[in-house]
Tab-separated table of C-alpha atoms in Angstrom:
chain	number	residue	atom	x	y	z
R	44	MET	CA	17.998	-0.252	24.289
R	45	PHE	CA	16.037	0.941	21.258
R	46	ARG	CA	17.324	4.504	21.740
R	47	SER	CA	20.923	3.287	21.816
R	48	LEU	CA	20.620	2.161	18.190
R	49	SER	CA	21.613	4.398	15.291
R	50	PRO	CA	18.857	6.554	13.718
R	51	HIS	CA	18.979	4.483	10.530
R	52	THR	CA	18.628	1.179	12.413
R	53	ARG	CA	15.714	2.583	14.404
R	54	ALA	CA	14.057	3.722	11.179
R	55	VAL	CA	14.476	0.263	9.605
R	56	LEU	CA	13.039	-1.488	12.673
R	57	THR	CA	10.171	1.006	12.843
R	58	ALA	CA	9.325	0.472	9.170
R	59	LEU	CA	9.462	-3.314	9.636
R	60	PHE	CA	7.126	-3.027	12.624
R	61	VAL	CA	4.667	-0.918	10.624
R	62	THR	CA	4.810	-3.375	7.720
R	63	PHE	CA	4.069	-6.202	10.151
R	64	LEU	CA	1.143	-4.200	11.571
R	65	TRP	CA	-0.255	-3.723	8.065
R	66	ALA	CA	0.089	-7.468	7.459
R	67	THR	CA	-1.881	-8.238	10.635
R	68	SER	CA	-4.689	-6.096	9.210
R	69	TRP	CA	-5.515	-8.900	6.789
R	70	VAL	CA	-6.052	-11.341	9.670
R	71	ILE	CA	-8.177	-8.837	11.592
R	72	ILE	CA	-10.235	-8.069	8.474
R	73	LYS	CA	-10.910	-11.785	7.987
R	74	PHE	CA	-12.043	-12.042	11.621
R	75	GLY	CA	-14.392	-9.084	11.125
R	76	LEU	CA	-15.802	-10.522	7.902
R	77	HIS	CA	-16.373	-13.873	9.625
R	78	ASP	CA	-18.261	-11.855	12.252
R	79	GLN	CA	-20.740	-10.916	9.486
R	80	ILE	CA	-19.674	-7.271	9.078
R	81	PRO	CA	-20.524	-6.302	5.460
R	82	PRO	CA	-17.246	-5.663	3.569
R	83	LEU	CA	-17.949	-2.182	2.148
R	84	THR	CA	-19.403	-0.903	5.431
R	85	PHE	CA	-16.447	-2.465	7.248
R	86	ALA	CA	-13.900	-0.735	5.001
R	87	GLY	CA	-15.746	2.593	4.997
R	88	THR	CA	-16.024	2.661	8.795
R	89	ARG	CA	-12.368	1.799	9.197
R	90	TYR	CA	-10.996	4.555	6.963
R	91	THR	CA	-13.496	7.189	8.074
R	92	LEU	CA	-12.521	6.651	11.722
R	93	ALA	CA	-8.825	6.559	10.793
R	94	ALA	CA	-9.145	9.897	8.981
R	95	LEU	CA	-10.849	11.394	12.037
R	96	CYS	CA	-7.915	10.211	14.165
R	97	LEU	CA	-5.465	11.953	11.811
R	98	VAL	CA	-7.360	15.265	11.659
R	99	PRO	CA	-5.735	16.565	14.906
R	100	LEU	CA	-2.302	16.122	13.271
R	101	VAL	CA	-3.365	18.685	10.679
R	102	LEU	CA	-5.237	21.108	12.903
R	103	ARG	CA	-2.592	21.372	15.632
R	104	GLN	CA	0.102	22.629	13.224
R	105	SER	CA	-0.206	26.155	11.901
R	106	SER	CA	1.755	25.288	8.755
R	107	SER	CA	-0.643	22.433	7.938
R	108	ARG	CA	-3.639	24.693	8.533
R	109	SER	CA	-2.125	27.268	6.197
R	110	HIS	CA	-1.555	24.651	3.489
R	111	LEU	CA	-5.107	23.433	3.940
R	112	LYS	CA	-6.542	26.917	3.460
R	113	ALA	CA	-4.324	27.559	0.435
R	114	LEU	CA	-5.404	24.475	-1.522
R	115	ALA	CA	-6.616	25.376	-5.007
R	116	ALA	CA	-9.716	23.866	-6.602
R	117	ARG	CA	-7.544	21.746	-8.920
R	118	GLU	CA	-5.686	20.307	-5.909
R	119	TRP	CA	-8.959	19.462	-4.151
R	120	ILE	CA	-10.096	17.626	-7.282
R	121	MET	CA	-6.834	15.645	-7.447
R	122	LEU	CA	-7.054	14.710	-3.761
R	123	ALA	CA	-10.697	13.725	-4.143
R	124	ALA	CA	-9.824	11.551	-7.146
R	125	LEU	CA	-6.972	9.966	-5.194
R	126	GLY	CA	-9.306	9.199	-2.292
R	127	MET	CA	-12.019	7.744	-4.509
R	128	VAL	CA	-9.544	5.523	-6.377
R	129	PHE	CA	-7.157	4.502	-3.591
R	130	ILE	CA	-9.708	4.173	-0.773
R	131	GLY	CA	-13.178	4.102	-2.299
R	132	ILE	CA	-12.459	1.599	-5.071
R	133	ALA	CA	-9.216	-0.177	-4.113
R	134	GLN	CA	-9.883	-0.760	-0.423
R	135	GLY	CA	-13.555	-1.522	-0.959
R	136	ALA	CA	-12.638	-4.134	-3.566
R	137	GLN	CA	-9.946	-5.567	-1.295
R	138	PHE	CA	-12.432	-6.137	1.542
R	139	VAL	CA	-14.872	-7.757	-0.900
R	140	SER	CA	-12.108	-9.995	-2.241
R	141	LEU	CA	-11.117	-11.050	1.281
R	142	ASN	CA	-14.762	-11.867	1.943
R	143	TYR	CA	-14.673	-14.592	-0.730
R	144	LEU	CA	-11.046	-15.743	-0.970
R	145	PRO	CA	-8.266	-16.882	1.383
R	146	ALA	CA	-5.909	-14.110	2.454
R	147	ILE	CA	-2.958	-15.886	0.795
R	148	THR	CA	-4.741	-15.903	-2.578
R	149	VAL	CA	-5.716	-12.223	-2.320
R	150	ASN	CA	-2.146	-11.386	-1.307
R	151	LEU	CA	-0.821	-13.044	-4.473
R	152	ILE	CA	-3.344	-11.239	-6.683
R	153	LEU	CA	-2.640	-7.816	-5.175
R	154	SER	CA	1.128	-8.308	-5.301
R	155	PHE	CA	0.706	-7.816	-9.058
R	156	THR	CA	0.136	-4.110	-8.288
R	157	THR	CA	3.867	-3.437	-8.655
R	158	ILE	CA	3.738	-4.898	-12.170
R	159	VAL	CA	0.641	-2.824	-12.990
R	160	VAL	CA	2.353	0.381	-11.809
R	161	THR	CA	5.360	-0.436	-13.995
R	162	ALA	CA	3.087	-1.105	-16.992
R	163	LEU	CA	1.140	2.120	-16.438
R	164	GLY	CA	4.456	3.957	-16.246
R	165	ILE	CA	5.205	2.746	-19.782
R	166	PHE	CA	1.980	4.137	-21.259
R	167	LEU	CA	1.262	7.162	-19.057
R	168	LEU	CA	4.724	8.334	-17.980
R	169	ARG	CA	6.700	7.019	-20.989
R	170	GLU	CA	9.022	5.087	-18.673
R	171	ARG	CA	11.039	2.297	-20.311
R	172	PRO	CA	11.365	-0.904	-18.235
R	173	MET	CA	14.801	-2.403	-17.742
R	174	ARG	CA	15.522	-5.944	-18.913
R	175	VAL	CA	15.693	-7.160	-15.339
R	176	GLN	CA	12.124	-5.909	-14.822
R	177	TRP	CA	10.908	-8.111	-17.672
R	178	PHE	CA	12.667	-11.013	-15.965
R	179	GLY	CA	10.869	-10.163	-12.710
R	180	LEU	CA	7.545	-10.047	-14.551
R	181	ALA	CA	8.220	-13.482	-16.051
R	182	LEU	CA	9.043	-14.878	-12.600
R	183	TYR	CA	5.793	-13.527	-11.199
R	184	ILE	CA	3.695	-14.929	-14.067
R	185	VAL	CA	5.262	-18.385	-13.686
R	186	GLY	CA	4.555	-18.291	-9.953
R	187	ALA	CA	0.947	-17.203	-10.514
R	188	ILE	CA	0.370	-19.974	-13.084
R	189	ILE	CA	1.751	-22.603	-10.700
R	190	TYR	CA	-0.412	-21.279	-7.848
R	191	PHE	CA	-3.720	-21.100	-9.718
R	192	TYR	CA	-3.368	-24.158	-12.001
R	193	PRO	CA	-5.539	-26.163	-12.213
R	194	SER	CA	-8.305	-23.655	-11.445
R	195	ALA	CA	-11.624	-24.874	-10.057
R	196	PHE	CA	-13.238	-21.786	-8.596
R	197	THR	CA	-16.803	-21.579	-7.331
R	198	GLY	CA	-19.128	-18.671	-8.091
R	199	GLY	CA	-18.253	-16.853	-4.876
R	200	GLU	CA	-14.541	-17.286	-5.466
R	201	TRP	CA	-14.880	-15.746	-8.938
R	202	ILE	CA	-16.448	-12.692	-7.261
R	203	GLY	CA	-13.380	-12.489	-5.036
R	204	ILE	CA	-11.013	-12.799	-7.999
R	205	ILE	CA	-12.826	-10.083	-9.963
R	206	ALA	CA	-12.796	-7.833	-6.873
R	207	GLY	CA	-9.065	-8.506	-6.467
R	208	ILE	CA	-8.395	-7.537	-10.085
R	209	ILE	CA	-10.418	-4.332	-9.597
R	210	CYS	CA	-8.400	-3.613	-6.452
R	211	LEU	CA	-4.986	-4.067	-8.073
R	212	THR	CA	-6.048	-1.972	-11.094
R	213	ALA	CA	-7.258	0.818	-8.805
R	214	ASN	CA	-4.025	0.543	-6.802
R	215	GLY	CA	-2.040	0.980	-10.011
R	216	PHE	CA	-3.920	4.086	-11.117
R	217	GLY	CA	-3.879	5.346	-7.516
R	218	ALA	CA	-0.090	5.046	-7.413
R	219	ILE	CA	0.178	7.119	-10.602
R	220	LEU	CA	-2.191	9.721	-9.128
R	221	SER	CA	-0.193	9.711	-5.909
R	222	ARG	CA	3.023	10.389	-7.826
R	223	ALA	CA	1.362	13.281	-9.621
R	224	VAL	CA	0.258	14.770	-6.296
R	225	ASN	CA	3.550	14.177	-4.467
R	226	ARG	CA	5.781	15.380	-7.304
R	227	SER	CA	4.294	18.846	-7.006
R	228	ALA	CA	5.835	18.979	-3.498
R	229	SER	CA	3.317	21.680	-2.579
R	230	ILE	CA	1.020	19.576	-0.380
R	231	PRO	CA	2.365	17.959	2.832
R	232	PRO	CA	1.902	14.154	2.962
R	233	VAL	CA	-0.308	14.309	6.051
R	234	ILE	CA	-2.777	16.608	4.264
R	235	VAL	CA	-2.754	14.369	1.184
R	236	THR	CA	-3.580	11.386	3.375
R	237	VAL	CA	-6.200	13.008	5.606
R	238	ILE	CA	-8.186	14.595	2.771
R	239	SER	CA	-8.053	11.634	0.390
R	240	MET	CA	-8.766	9.140	3.168
R	241	SER	CA	-11.681	11.221	4.460
R	242	ILE	CA	-13.294	11.550	1.032
R	243	GLY	CA	-12.706	7.923	0.058
R	244	GLY	CA	-13.721	6.556	3.457
R	245	VAL	CA	-16.975	8.515	3.671
R	246	ALA	CA	-17.891	7.620	0.071
R	247	LEU	CA	-17.210	3.947	0.772
R	248	LEU	CA	-19.258	4.066	3.971
R	249	VAL	CA	-22.223	5.668	2.191
R	250	VAL	CA	-22.129	3.045	-0.581
R	251	GLY	CA	-21.952	0.289	2.019
R	252	ILE	CA	-24.925	1.642	3.966
R	253	VAL	CA	-26.998	1.958	0.787
R	254	LEU	CA	-26.130	-1.376	-0.854
R	255	GLU	CA	-25.459	-3.728	2.041
R	256	PRO	CA	-27.660	-5.043	4.860
R	257	ASP	CA	-27.572	-3.249	8.190
R	258	PRO	CA	-24.448	-4.309	10.095
R	259	VAL	CA	-24.710	-5.959	13.489
R	260	PHE	CA	-21.538	-5.204	15.422
R	261	SER	CA	-20.457	-7.651	18.095
R	262	LEU	CA	-17.862	-6.666	20.684
R	263	GLN	CA	-15.205	-8.454	18.630
R	264	GLY	CA	-16.323	-6.637	15.482
R	265	LEU	CA	-16.197	-3.235	17.176
R	266	LEU	CA	-12.759	-3.949	18.626
R	267	SER	CA	-11.554	-5.062	15.182
R	268	ILE	CA	-12.703	-1.808	13.568
R	269	LEU	CA	-11.251	0.356	16.342
R	270	TRP	CA	-7.901	-1.448	16.244
R	271	LEU	CA	-7.687	-1.233	12.450
R	272	SER	CA	-8.623	2.459	12.476
R	273	ILE	CA	-6.528	3.719	15.383
R	274	VAL	CA	-3.507	1.403	15.500
R	275	ASN	CA	-3.068	-0.163	12.061
R	276	THR	CA	-3.958	2.971	10.091
R	277	ALA	CA	-3.599	6.257	12.014
R	278	PHE	CA	-0.780	5.192	14.359
R	279	ALA	CA	0.992	3.117	11.694
R	280	PHE	CA	0.817	5.987	9.186
R	281	THR	CA	2.460	8.320	11.716
R	282	LEU	CA	5.269	5.849	12.433
R	283	TRP	CA	5.786	5.116	8.727
R	284	ASN	CA	6.213	8.769	7.828
R	285	ARG	CA	8.618	9.222	10.719
R	286	GLY	CA	10.720	6.381	9.319
R	287	LEU	CA	10.657	7.918	5.834
R	288	ARG	CA	12.612	10.895	7.187
R	289	THR	CA	15.647	8.601	7.451
R	290	LEU	CA	15.079	5.762	4.975
R	291	THR	CA	15.672	6.044	1.255
R	292	ALA	CA	12.773	5.344	-1.067
R	293	MET	CA	14.371	2.040	-2.144
R	294	GLU	CA	14.739	0.889	1.460
R	295	ALA	CA	11.141	1.817	2.256
R	296	ASN	CA	9.917	0.051	-0.882
R	297	VAL	CA	11.781	-3.182	-0.067
R	298	ILE	CA	10.637	-3.166	3.574
R	299	ASN	CA	7.038	-2.555	2.525
R	300	SER	CA	7.310	-5.506	0.128
R	301	MET	CA	7.889	-7.756	3.153
R	302	MET	CA	4.105	-7.841	3.499
R	303	LEU	CA	4.233	-10.446	0.721
R	304	VAL	CA	6.042	-12.688	3.221
R	305	PHE	CA	4.262	-11.679	6.434
R	306	ILE	CA	0.691	-12.163	5.167
R	307	PRO	CA	0.988	-15.868	4.199
R	308	MET	CA	2.741	-16.601	7.511
R	309	LEU	CA	0.015	-14.899	9.552
R	310	ALA	CA	-2.762	-16.467	7.478
R	311	TRP	CA	-1.252	-19.891	8.113
R	312	LEU	CA	-0.814	-19.256	11.851
R	313	PHE	CA	-4.093	-17.514	12.713
R	314	LEU	CA	-6.562	-18.309	9.930
R	315	GLY	CA	-5.682	-21.946	9.396
R	316	GLU	CA	-5.005	-21.432	5.683
R	317	THR	CA	-2.915	-24.206	4.192
R	318	ILE	CA	0.324	-23.732	2.286
R	319	THR	CA	1.148	-26.735	0.117
R	320	LEU	CA	4.570	-27.340	-1.394
R	321	LYS	CA	3.199	-26.239	-4.795
R	322	SER	CA	1.716	-23.022	-3.422
R	323	LEU	CA	4.905	-22.318	-1.447
R	324	LEU	CA	6.994	-22.648	-4.624
R	325	ALA	CA	4.538	-20.380	-6.451
R	326	LEU	CA	4.659	-17.745	-3.691
R	327	VAL	CA	8.475	-17.804	-3.637
R	328	LEU	CA	8.665	-17.291	-7.417
R	329	ALA	CA	6.015	-14.552	-7.435
R	330	THR	CA	7.546	-12.754	-4.440
R	331	GLY	CA	11.002	-12.963	-6.020
R	332	GLY	CA	9.622	-11.464	-9.227
R	333	ILE	CA	8.040	-8.579	-7.333
R	334	PHE	CA	11.290	-7.865	-5.470
R	335	VAL	CA	13.211	-7.826	-8.771
R	336	VAL	CA	10.764	-5.360	-10.340
R	337	SER	CA	10.659	-3.204	-7.183
R	338	LEU	CA	14.429	-2.980	-6.831
R	339	ALA	CA	14.857	-2.243	-10.533
R	340	ARG	CA	12.490	0.742	-10.217
R	341	TRP	CA	15.125	2.445	-8.060
R	342	GLU	CA	18.258	1.175	-9.838
R	343	ARG	CA	17.832	3.673	-12.696
R	344	PRO	CA	17.759	6.776	-10.419
R	345	LEU	CA	20.728	5.424	-8.450
R	346	ALA	CA	22.661	4.852	-11.670
R	347	SER	CA	21.912	8.427	-12.722
R	348	VAL	CA	23.217	9.722	-9.396
R	349	ARG	CA	26.400	7.655	-9.739
R	350	ALA	CA	26.969	8.935	-13.291
R	351	PHE	CA	26.368	12.509	-12.173
R	352	THR	CA	28.845	12.060	-9.320
R	353	GLN	CA	31.511	10.683	-11.649
R	354	ARG	CA	31.152	13.702	-13.961
R	355	LYS	CA	31.451	16.062	-11.023
R	356	ARG	CA	34.537	14.294	-9.701
R	357	SER	CA	36.287	14.903	-13.029
R	358	SER	CA	35.586	18.630	-12.733
R	359	TYR	CA	36.138	19.320	-9.043
R	360	ALA	CA	39.116	18.487	-6.859
R	361	GLU	CA	36.951	18.238	-3.752
R	362	SER	CA	34.168	15.643	-3.445
R	363	SER	CA	30.688	17.093	-3.307
R	364	ILE	CA	27.667	15.949	-1.326
R	365	LEU	CA	24.531	15.203	-3.316
R	366	ASN	CA	21.289	15.925	-1.540
R	367	THR	CA	18.482	14.074	-3.242
R	368	THR	CA	14.845	13.922	-2.246
R	369	GLN	CA	12.868	10.738	-2.679
R	370	GLU	CA	9.149	10.550	-3.170
R	371	SER	CA	7.011	8.002	-1.390
R	372	ASP	CA	3.778	6.618	-2.772
R	373	PHE	CA	0.694	7.007	-0.617
R	374	THR	CA	0.564	3.659	1.198
R	375	VAL	CA	-2.285	1.838	2.862
R	376	ASP	CA	-2.502	-1.803	3.644
């Protein structure tokens, strides 16, 4: 039945499935943290094992091996920086934040990443936000104020909030780094992921071993790490990139944003986290703001394509086909 669907429909369903898998990661991480696995060691083990699972994808293809051998020193430095920021700092901070805060709260904090990327684009890439993006930002801020007011956080919860802010900041800078790497179009995505994930994962694991108490892995803890590494990271990454061959960047971005909806639902179902009417209203406003900002990021390129097409139509009797390539940010849950 699945094969009878059109390639585009299959790609959409595949991307939705991967997004759902990434959302379940938050529940599994919470289970592992409740099982007393130290957060940094937990994150480092997960991404190190996931990178090892992806290594065969690189080694079995001669073209990937050739690209790997041809990497210049500057490219190695960029990939190492990407791994340290996106995995070492961002994912480590996310696990720490989840150790102290409910998954729904962390989800709301990290959803601000889209706003951070837009803001960094203003200062680093000289991008000018559209008016609708400012409206989306205002929606998000109103939602966040409703959710967190009145605030009465304990000491541990403040640690989680600070870790969440570190995570979203690192995600923002990581997205800019990822664009810089992907815009060169000289390094295949699988090599970008394997190298950066390997460097970031190993660094995170070393820091966890040095700073945290020795982990005691129960059977449930081991199964959680293996599932996160093999299924929710290595397998999901492979499926996601297969879907990107068919989906546009805007479609992939919107589907990936569905995690903002999936995570609260799963946290409510499996973690027993409560969603009050006030928090539901706040999440709806914040999620709506993020969708507005995300969609607006791709409206400008689409408008440029439409304008270009109109100019061409005035010059040519026959309609022409525009082949555009879309970049995809390096994505981890």
